[in-house]
mmCIF file of C-alpha atoms in Angstrom:
data_model
loop_
_atom_site.group_PDB
_atom_site.id
_atom_site.type_symbol
_atom_site.label_atom_id
_atom_site.label_comp_id
_atom_site.label_asym_id
_atom_site.label_seq_id
_atom_site.Cartn_x
_atom_site.Cartn_y
_atom_site.Cartn_z
ATOM 1 C CA MET A 29 152.023 63.324 65.346
ATOM 2 C CA PRO A 30 152.241 64.691 61.834
ATOM 3 C CA ARG A 31 148.872 65.249 60.099
ATOM 4 C CA GLY A 32 147.997 62.690 57.299
ATOM 5 C CA LYS A 33 149.766 59.708 58.934
ATOM 6 C CA VAL A 34 147.800 56.606 60.148
ATOM 7 C CA THR A 35 149.101 54.514 63.057
ATOM 8 C CA GLY A 36 148.344 50.988 64.293
ATOM 9 C CA LYS A 37 146.171 48.570 62.345
ATOM 10 C CA SER A 38 144.932 51.252 60.008
ATOM 11 C CA ALA A 39 148.364 52.265 58.823
ATOM 12 C CA GLY A 40 148.235 50.046 55.767
ATOM 13 C CA LYS A 41 144.544 50.669 54.815
ATOM 14 C CA PRO A 42 143.693 53.008 52.041
ATOM 15 C CA ALA A 43 142.020 56.353 52.910
ATOM 16 C CA ARG A 44 138.710 55.505 51.195
ATOM 17 C CA GLN A 45 138.337 52.372 53.257
ATOM 18 C CA LEU A 46 138.976 54.340 56.402
ATOM 19 C CA LEU A 47 136.265 56.879 55.591
ATOM 20 C CA PHE A 48 133.785 54.106 54.856
ATOM 21 C CA SER A 49 134.549 52.382 58.149
ATOM 22 C CA GLU A 50 134.053 55.682 60.037
ATOM 23 C CA ALA A 51 130.672 56.222 58.412
ATOM 24 C CA LEU A 52 129.507 52.727 59.410
ATOM 25 C CA ARG A 53 130.615 53.311 62.945
ATOM 26 C CA GLN A 54 128.675 56.588 63.174
ATOM 27 C CA GLN A 55 125.517 54.882 61.879
ATOM 28 C CA LYS A 56 125.817 52.161 64.561
ATOM 29 C CA HIS A 57 126.585 54.696 67.324
ATOM 30 C CA PRO A 58 125.005 58.075 66.404
ATOM 31 C CA PRO A 59 125.840 61.117 68.629
ATOM 32 C CA LYS A 60 123.484 61.916 71.446
ATOM 33 C CA GLN A 61 121.069 64.852 70.807
ATOM 34 C CA ASP A 62 118.749 66.742 73.139
ATOM 35 C CA PRO A 63 115.174 65.504 72.905
ATOM 36 C CA PRO A 64 112.651 67.930 71.337
ATOM 37 C CA PRO A 65 110.577 69.946 73.793
ATOM 38 C CA HIS A 66 107.329 68.365 74.846
ATOM 39 C CA PRO A 67 104.112 70.196 73.712
ATOM 40 C CA HIS A 68 102.920 70.480 77.316
ATOM 41 C CA ASN A 69 106.134 72.278 78.242
ATOM 42 C CA ILE A 70 105.589 74.808 75.414
ATOM 43 C CA THR A 71 102.037 75.515 76.616
ATOM 44 C CA ASP A 72 103.278 75.914 80.168
ATOM 45 C CA ASN A 73 105.968 78.354 79.085
ATOM 46 C CA MET A 74 103.414 80.406 77.094
ATOM 47 C CA ALA A 75 101.030 80.392 80.027
ATOM 48 C CA GLU A 76 103.786 81.522 82.354
ATOM 49 C CA GLY A 77 104.698 84.351 79.952
ATOM 50 C CA SER A 78 101.058 85.426 79.637
ATOM 51 C CA GLN A 79 100.625 85.330 83.418
ATOM 52 C CA GLY A 80 103.755 87.436 83.847
ATOM 53 C CA ALA A 81 102.487 90.028 81.369
ATOM 54 C CA SER A 82 99.052 90.043 83.032
ATOM 55 C CA MET A 83 100.622 90.431 86.441
ATOM 56 C CA GLU A 84 102.734 93.315 85.177
ATOM 57 C CA ARG A 85 99.652 95.072 83.769
ATOM 58 C CA ILE A 86 97.796 94.483 87.029
ATOM 59 C CA LEU A 87 100.692 95.973 88.995
ATOM 60 C CA GLN A 88 100.737 98.967 86.666
ATOM 61 C CA GLU A 89 96.994 99.454 87.103
ATOM 62 C CA ILE A 90 97.324 99.099 90.873
ATOM 63 C CA SER A 91 100.081 101.698 90.807
ATOM 64 C CA ALA A 92 97.891 104.044 88.730
ATOM 65 C CA VAL A 93 94.972 103.520 91.133
ATOM 66 C CA GLY A 94 97.329 104.240 94.040
ATOM 67 C CA ARG A 95 98.394 107.507 92.444
ATOM 68 C CA LYS A 96 94.742 108.435 91.882
ATOM 69 C CA LEU A 97 93.959 107.608 95.502
ATOM 70 C CA GLU A 98 96.837 109.809 96.631
ATOM 71 C CA GLY A 99 95.442 112.659 94.525
ATOM 72 C CA MET A 100 92.000 112.035 96.003
ATOM 73 C CA ASP A 101 93.474 112.110 99.506
ATOM 74 C CA ILE A 102 95.088 115.480 98.784
ATOM 75 C CA ALA A 103 91.838 116.800 97.317
ATOM 76 C CA MET A 104 89.931 115.466 100.336
ATOM 77 C CA VAL A 105 92.286 117.245 102.719
ATOM 78 C CA ALA A 106 91.845 120.489 100.790
ATOM 79 C CA LEU A 107 88.062 119.986 100.726
ATOM 80 C CA THR A 108 88.038 119.333 104.473
ATOM 81 C CA ALA A 109 89.994 122.536 105.102
ATOM 82 C CA GLU A 110 87.672 124.506 102.827
ATOM 83 C CA THR A 111 84.615 122.999 104.545
ATOM 84 C CA ARG A 112 86.025 123.970 107.936
ATOM 85 C CA SER A 113 86.615 127.510 106.671
ATOM 86 C CA MET A 114 83.072 127.680 105.287
ATOM 87 C CA ARG A 115 81.705 126.497 108.633
ATOM 88 C CA LEU A 116 83.591 129.281 110.393
ATOM 89 C CA GLU A 117 82.252 131.829 107.900
ATOM 90 C CA ILE A 118 78.711 130.500 108.306
ATOM 91 C CA ALA A 119 79.082 130.731 112.081
ATOM 92 C CA GLY A 120 80.217 134.344 111.674
ATOM 93 C CA PHE A 121 77.264 135.090 109.383
ATOM 94 C CA GLN A 122 74.883 133.520 111.882
ATOM 95 C CA SER A 123 76.333 135.697 114.631
ATOM 96 C CA GLN A 124 75.950 138.791 112.458
ATOM 97 C CA LEU A 125 72.401 137.825 111.538
ATOM 98 C CA SER A 126 71.596 137.344 115.204
ATOM 99 C CA GLY A 127 72.942 140.819 115.940
ATOM 100 C CA LEU A 128 71.006 142.287 113.016
ATOM 101 C CA ASP A 129 67.852 140.548 114.186
ATOM 102 C CA GLN A 130 68.227 142.132 117.599
ATOM 103 C CA ARG A 131 68.850 145.530 116.042
ATOM 104 C CA VAL A 132 65.834 145.158 113.740
ATOM 105 C CA THR A 133 63.693 144.206 116.740
ATOM 106 C CA THR A 134 64.945 147.282 118.587
ATOM 107 C CA VAL A 135 64.270 149.500 115.566
ATOM 108 C CA GLU A 136 60.781 148.050 115.136
ATOM 109 C CA THR A 137 60.071 148.763 118.791
ATOM 110 C CA GLN A 138 61.348 152.321 118.397
ATOM 111 C CA VAL A 139 59.370 152.823 115.188
ATOM 112 C CA ALA A 140 56.223 151.583 116.908
ATOM 113 C CA SER A 141 56.918 153.992 119.751
ATOM 114 C CA TRP A 142 57.616 156.813 117.289
ATOM 115 C CA THR A 143 54.428 155.994 115.413
ATOM 116 C CA GLU A 144 52.419 156.319 118.587
ATOM 117 C CA SER A 145 54.341 159.468 119.501
ATOM 118 C CA GLY A 146 53.846 160.790 115.944
ATOM 119 C CA GLN A 147 50.124 160.213 116.120
ATOM 120 C CA GLU A 148 49.999 161.891 119.489
ATOM 121 C CA LEU A 149 52.120 164.760 118.154
ATOM 122 C CA MET A 150 49.821 165.211 115.157
ATOM 123 C CA TYR A 151 46.836 165.286 117.501
ATOM 124 C CA LEU A 152 48.531 167.871 119.725
ATOM 125 C CA ARG A 153 49.465 169.983 116.696
ATOM 126 C CA SER A 154 45.884 169.856 115.504
ATOM 127 C CA LYS A 155 44.682 170.941 118.915
ATOM 128 C CA LEU A 156 47.291 173.693 119.059
ATOM 129 C CA THR A 157 46.306 174.946 115.608
ATOM 130 C CA ASP A 158 42.672 174.961 116.602
ATOM 131 C CA LEU A 159 43.438 176.836 119.824
ATOM 132 C CA GLU A 160 45.660 179.311 117.994
ATOM 133 C CA ASP A 161 43.008 179.848 115.368
ATOM 134 C CA ARG A 162 40.381 180.405 118.063
ATOM 135 C CA SER A 163 42.646 182.819 119.876
ATOM 136 C CA ARG A 164 43.047 184.856 116.647
ATOM 137 C CA ARG A 165 39.424 185.000 115.631
ATOM 138 C CA ASN A 166 39.062 188.451 117.211
ATOM 139 C CA ASN A 167 42.338 189.698 115.702
ATOM 140 C CA ILE A 168 42.675 192.105 112.782
ATOM 141 C CA ARG A 169 45.789 193.064 110.862
ATOM 142 C CA LEU A 170 46.321 196.593 109.533
ATOM 143 C CA SER A 171 49.002 197.179 106.892
ATOM 144 C CA GLY A 172 50.061 200.529 105.454
ATOM 145 C CA LEU A 173 49.927 202.760 108.545
ATOM 146 C CA PRO A 174 53.253 204.612 108.800
ATOM 147 C CA GLU A 175 55.196 204.040 111.965
ATOM 148 C CA GLY A 176 54.867 206.863 114.453
ATOM 149 C CA ILE A 177 51.578 208.116 113.032
ATOM 150 C CA GLU A 178 49.784 206.841 116.127
ATOM 151 C CA GLY A 179 51.799 209.001 118.499
ATOM 152 C CA THR A 180 52.242 207.619 121.983
ATOM 153 C CA ASP A 181 48.880 205.809 122.355
ATOM 154 C CA LEU A 182 48.258 203.193 119.647
ATOM 155 C CA ILE A 183 45.017 201.925 121.224
ATOM 156 C CA SER A 184 43.382 205.370 121.281
ATOM 157 C CA TYR A 185 44.514 205.983 117.719
ATOM 158 C CA LEU A 186 42.888 202.760 116.450
ATOM 159 C CA ARG A 187 39.720 203.405 118.446
ATOM 160 C CA ASP A 188 39.466 206.703 116.591
ATOM 161 C CA ILE A 189 40.345 205.750 112.979
ATOM 162 C CA LEU A 190 38.721 202.298 112.635
ATOM 163 C CA PRO A 191 35.139 203.655 112.586
ATOM 164 C CA LYS A 192 36.272 206.172 109.956
ATOM 165 C CA LEU A 193 37.926 203.510 107.802
ATOM 166 C CA THR A 194 35.002 201.064 107.920
ATOM 167 C CA GLY A 195 32.110 203.489 108.262
ATOM 168 C CA ILE A 196 30.691 201.494 111.170
ATOM 169 C CA THR A 197 29.306 202.874 114.424
ATOM 170 C CA PHE A 198 30.246 200.235 116.965
ATOM 171 C CA ASP A 199 27.935 199.473 119.864
ATOM 172 C CA PRO A 200 29.428 198.753 122.318
ATOM 173 C CA PRO A 201 32.410 200.974 121.537
ATOM 174 C CA LEU A 202 35.657 199.351 120.408
ATOM 175 C CA GLU A 203 37.710 197.839 123.175
ATOM 176 C CA PHE A 204 41.081 196.120 122.661
ATOM 177 C CA GLU A 205 42.618 193.282 124.626
ATOM 178 C CA ARG A 206 46.078 193.951 123.158
ATOM 179 C CA VAL A 207 47.629 195.890 120.278
ATOM 180 C CA HIS A 208 51.181 195.758 118.925
ATOM 181 C CA ARG A 209 53.263 196.184 115.791
ATOM 182 C CA LEU A 210 55.063 193.200 114.237
ATOM 183 C CA GLY A 211 58.855 193.408 114.276
ATOM 184 C CA PRO A 212 61.231 196.064 115.561
ATOM 185 C CA LYS A 213 60.475 199.726 115.117
ATOM 186 C CA ARG A 214 62.089 201.388 112.080
ATOM 187 C CA GLN A 215 64.227 204.313 113.234
ATOM 188 C CA ASP A 216 64.632 206.038 109.858
ATOM 189 C CA GLY A 217 60.996 205.662 108.808
ATOM 190 C CA LYS A 218 62.049 204.221 105.465
ATOM 191 C CA GLY A 219 60.799 201.034 103.927
ATOM 192 C CA ARG A 220 57.501 199.286 104.343
ATOM 193 C CA PRO A 221 55.991 199.981 107.785
ATOM 194 C CA CYS A 222 55.391 197.084 110.143
ATOM 195 C CA SER A 223 51.840 195.772 110.342
ATOM 196 C CA ILE A 224 49.639 196.287 113.414
ATOM 197 C CA ILE A 225 47.921 193.372 115.158
ATOM 198 C CA ALA A 226 44.886 194.326 117.237
ATOM 199 C CA CYS A 227 42.875 191.902 119.370
ATOM 200 C CA LEU A 228 39.342 193.202 119.940
ATOM 201 C CA LEU A 229 37.658 192.451 123.209
ATOM 202 C CA HIS A 230 34.064 192.180 122.012
ATOM 203 C CA HIS A 231 33.204 189.166 119.895
ATOM 204 C CA GLY A 232 31.736 189.856 116.445
ATOM 205 C CA GLN A 233 33.347 193.257 115.835
ATOM 206 C CA ALA A 234 36.421 191.838 114.035
ATOM 207 C CA PRO A 235 34.378 189.682 111.576
ATOM 208 C CA GLN A 236 32.158 192.713 110.839
ATOM 209 C CA MET A 237 35.161 194.887 109.881
ATOM 210 C CA LEU A 238 36.736 192.073 107.822
ATOM 211 C CA GLN A 239 33.503 191.628 105.856
ATOM 212 C CA ILE A 240 33.476 195.316 104.908
ATOM 213 C CA ALA A 241 37.169 195.206 103.992
ATOM 214 C CA ARG A 242 36.588 192.197 101.687
ATOM 215 C CA ALA A 243 33.672 193.971 100.038
ATOM 216 C CA GLN A 244 35.371 197.361 99.563
ATOM 217 C CA GLY A 245 38.966 196.326 99.037
ATOM 218 C CA PRO A 246 41.786 198.565 100.314
ATOM 219 C CA LEU A 247 40.540 201.267 102.727
ATOM 220 C CA ARG A 248 41.756 204.852 102.473
ATOM 221 C CA LEU A 249 42.832 207.233 105.153
ATOM 222 C CA GLY A 250 43.539 210.493 103.353
ATOM 223 C CA THR A 251 46.193 209.603 100.807
ATOM 224 C CA LEU A 252 47.124 206.373 102.633
ATOM 225 C CA GLU A 253 45.945 202.991 101.409
ATOM 226 C CA ILE A 254 45.229 200.743 104.368
ATOM 227 C CA ARG A 255 44.691 197.018 104.088
ATOM 228 C CA LEU A 256 42.597 195.270 106.700
ATOM 229 C CA SER A 257 42.903 191.429 106.907
ATOM 230 C CA ALA A 258 42.493 188.534 109.291
ATOM 231 C CA ASP A 259 45.378 187.412 111.486
ATOM 232 C CA ILE A 260 45.941 183.913 110.083
ATOM 233 C CA PRO A 261 48.772 181.621 111.327
ATOM 234 C CA LYS A 262 51.581 181.160 108.794
ATOM 235 C CA ARG A 263 51.180 177.383 108.484
ATOM 236 C CA LEU A 264 47.539 177.892 107.480
#
């Protein structure tokens, strides 16, 4: 149908009248519209949205806590391994300490034994020194007599020259238990002659000669200077 043409009963009506009739009809029968939302529905929708957001935050927090727990689990595993290693090390240290304790006990026992042995050794040394000193009380040492001057009989030579050196007439006459030179005999006769050690048999004769030697100093035999001294152990 061509636009602008009116059919039926309205074909002879003017256009203004038609528009007015249409307006009246729309007022009597208005078009249906959706009812406005109820206030309770709006509150429910807002509550649902807020609950959804809260639930999402809770899930996020739960997820974060889960990640932290996983990290704590890993740290706990590492800590457990380290603790086990420390226990093994402590067990090793305890074993070493036990061994050291046994060694210290052994050393203490040895030291105690050595202390007793040391005390006994010191006592024996003291006794030995005393005996050695007693055995040398009748000894005299002569230094400065050339080697070979005594000939073949050193005892007879000393029995002859000692009264001359000291100016003493011995009664009883000098008797010697033993006489010897210190060290090997010098073949060329050069150098300082070896000293003579003489052990007198009669007690009191050696101290008498030593007293004169201390009072007079070096004794002379012709042009020779003879020193007479006690036979003292080296450690004294």
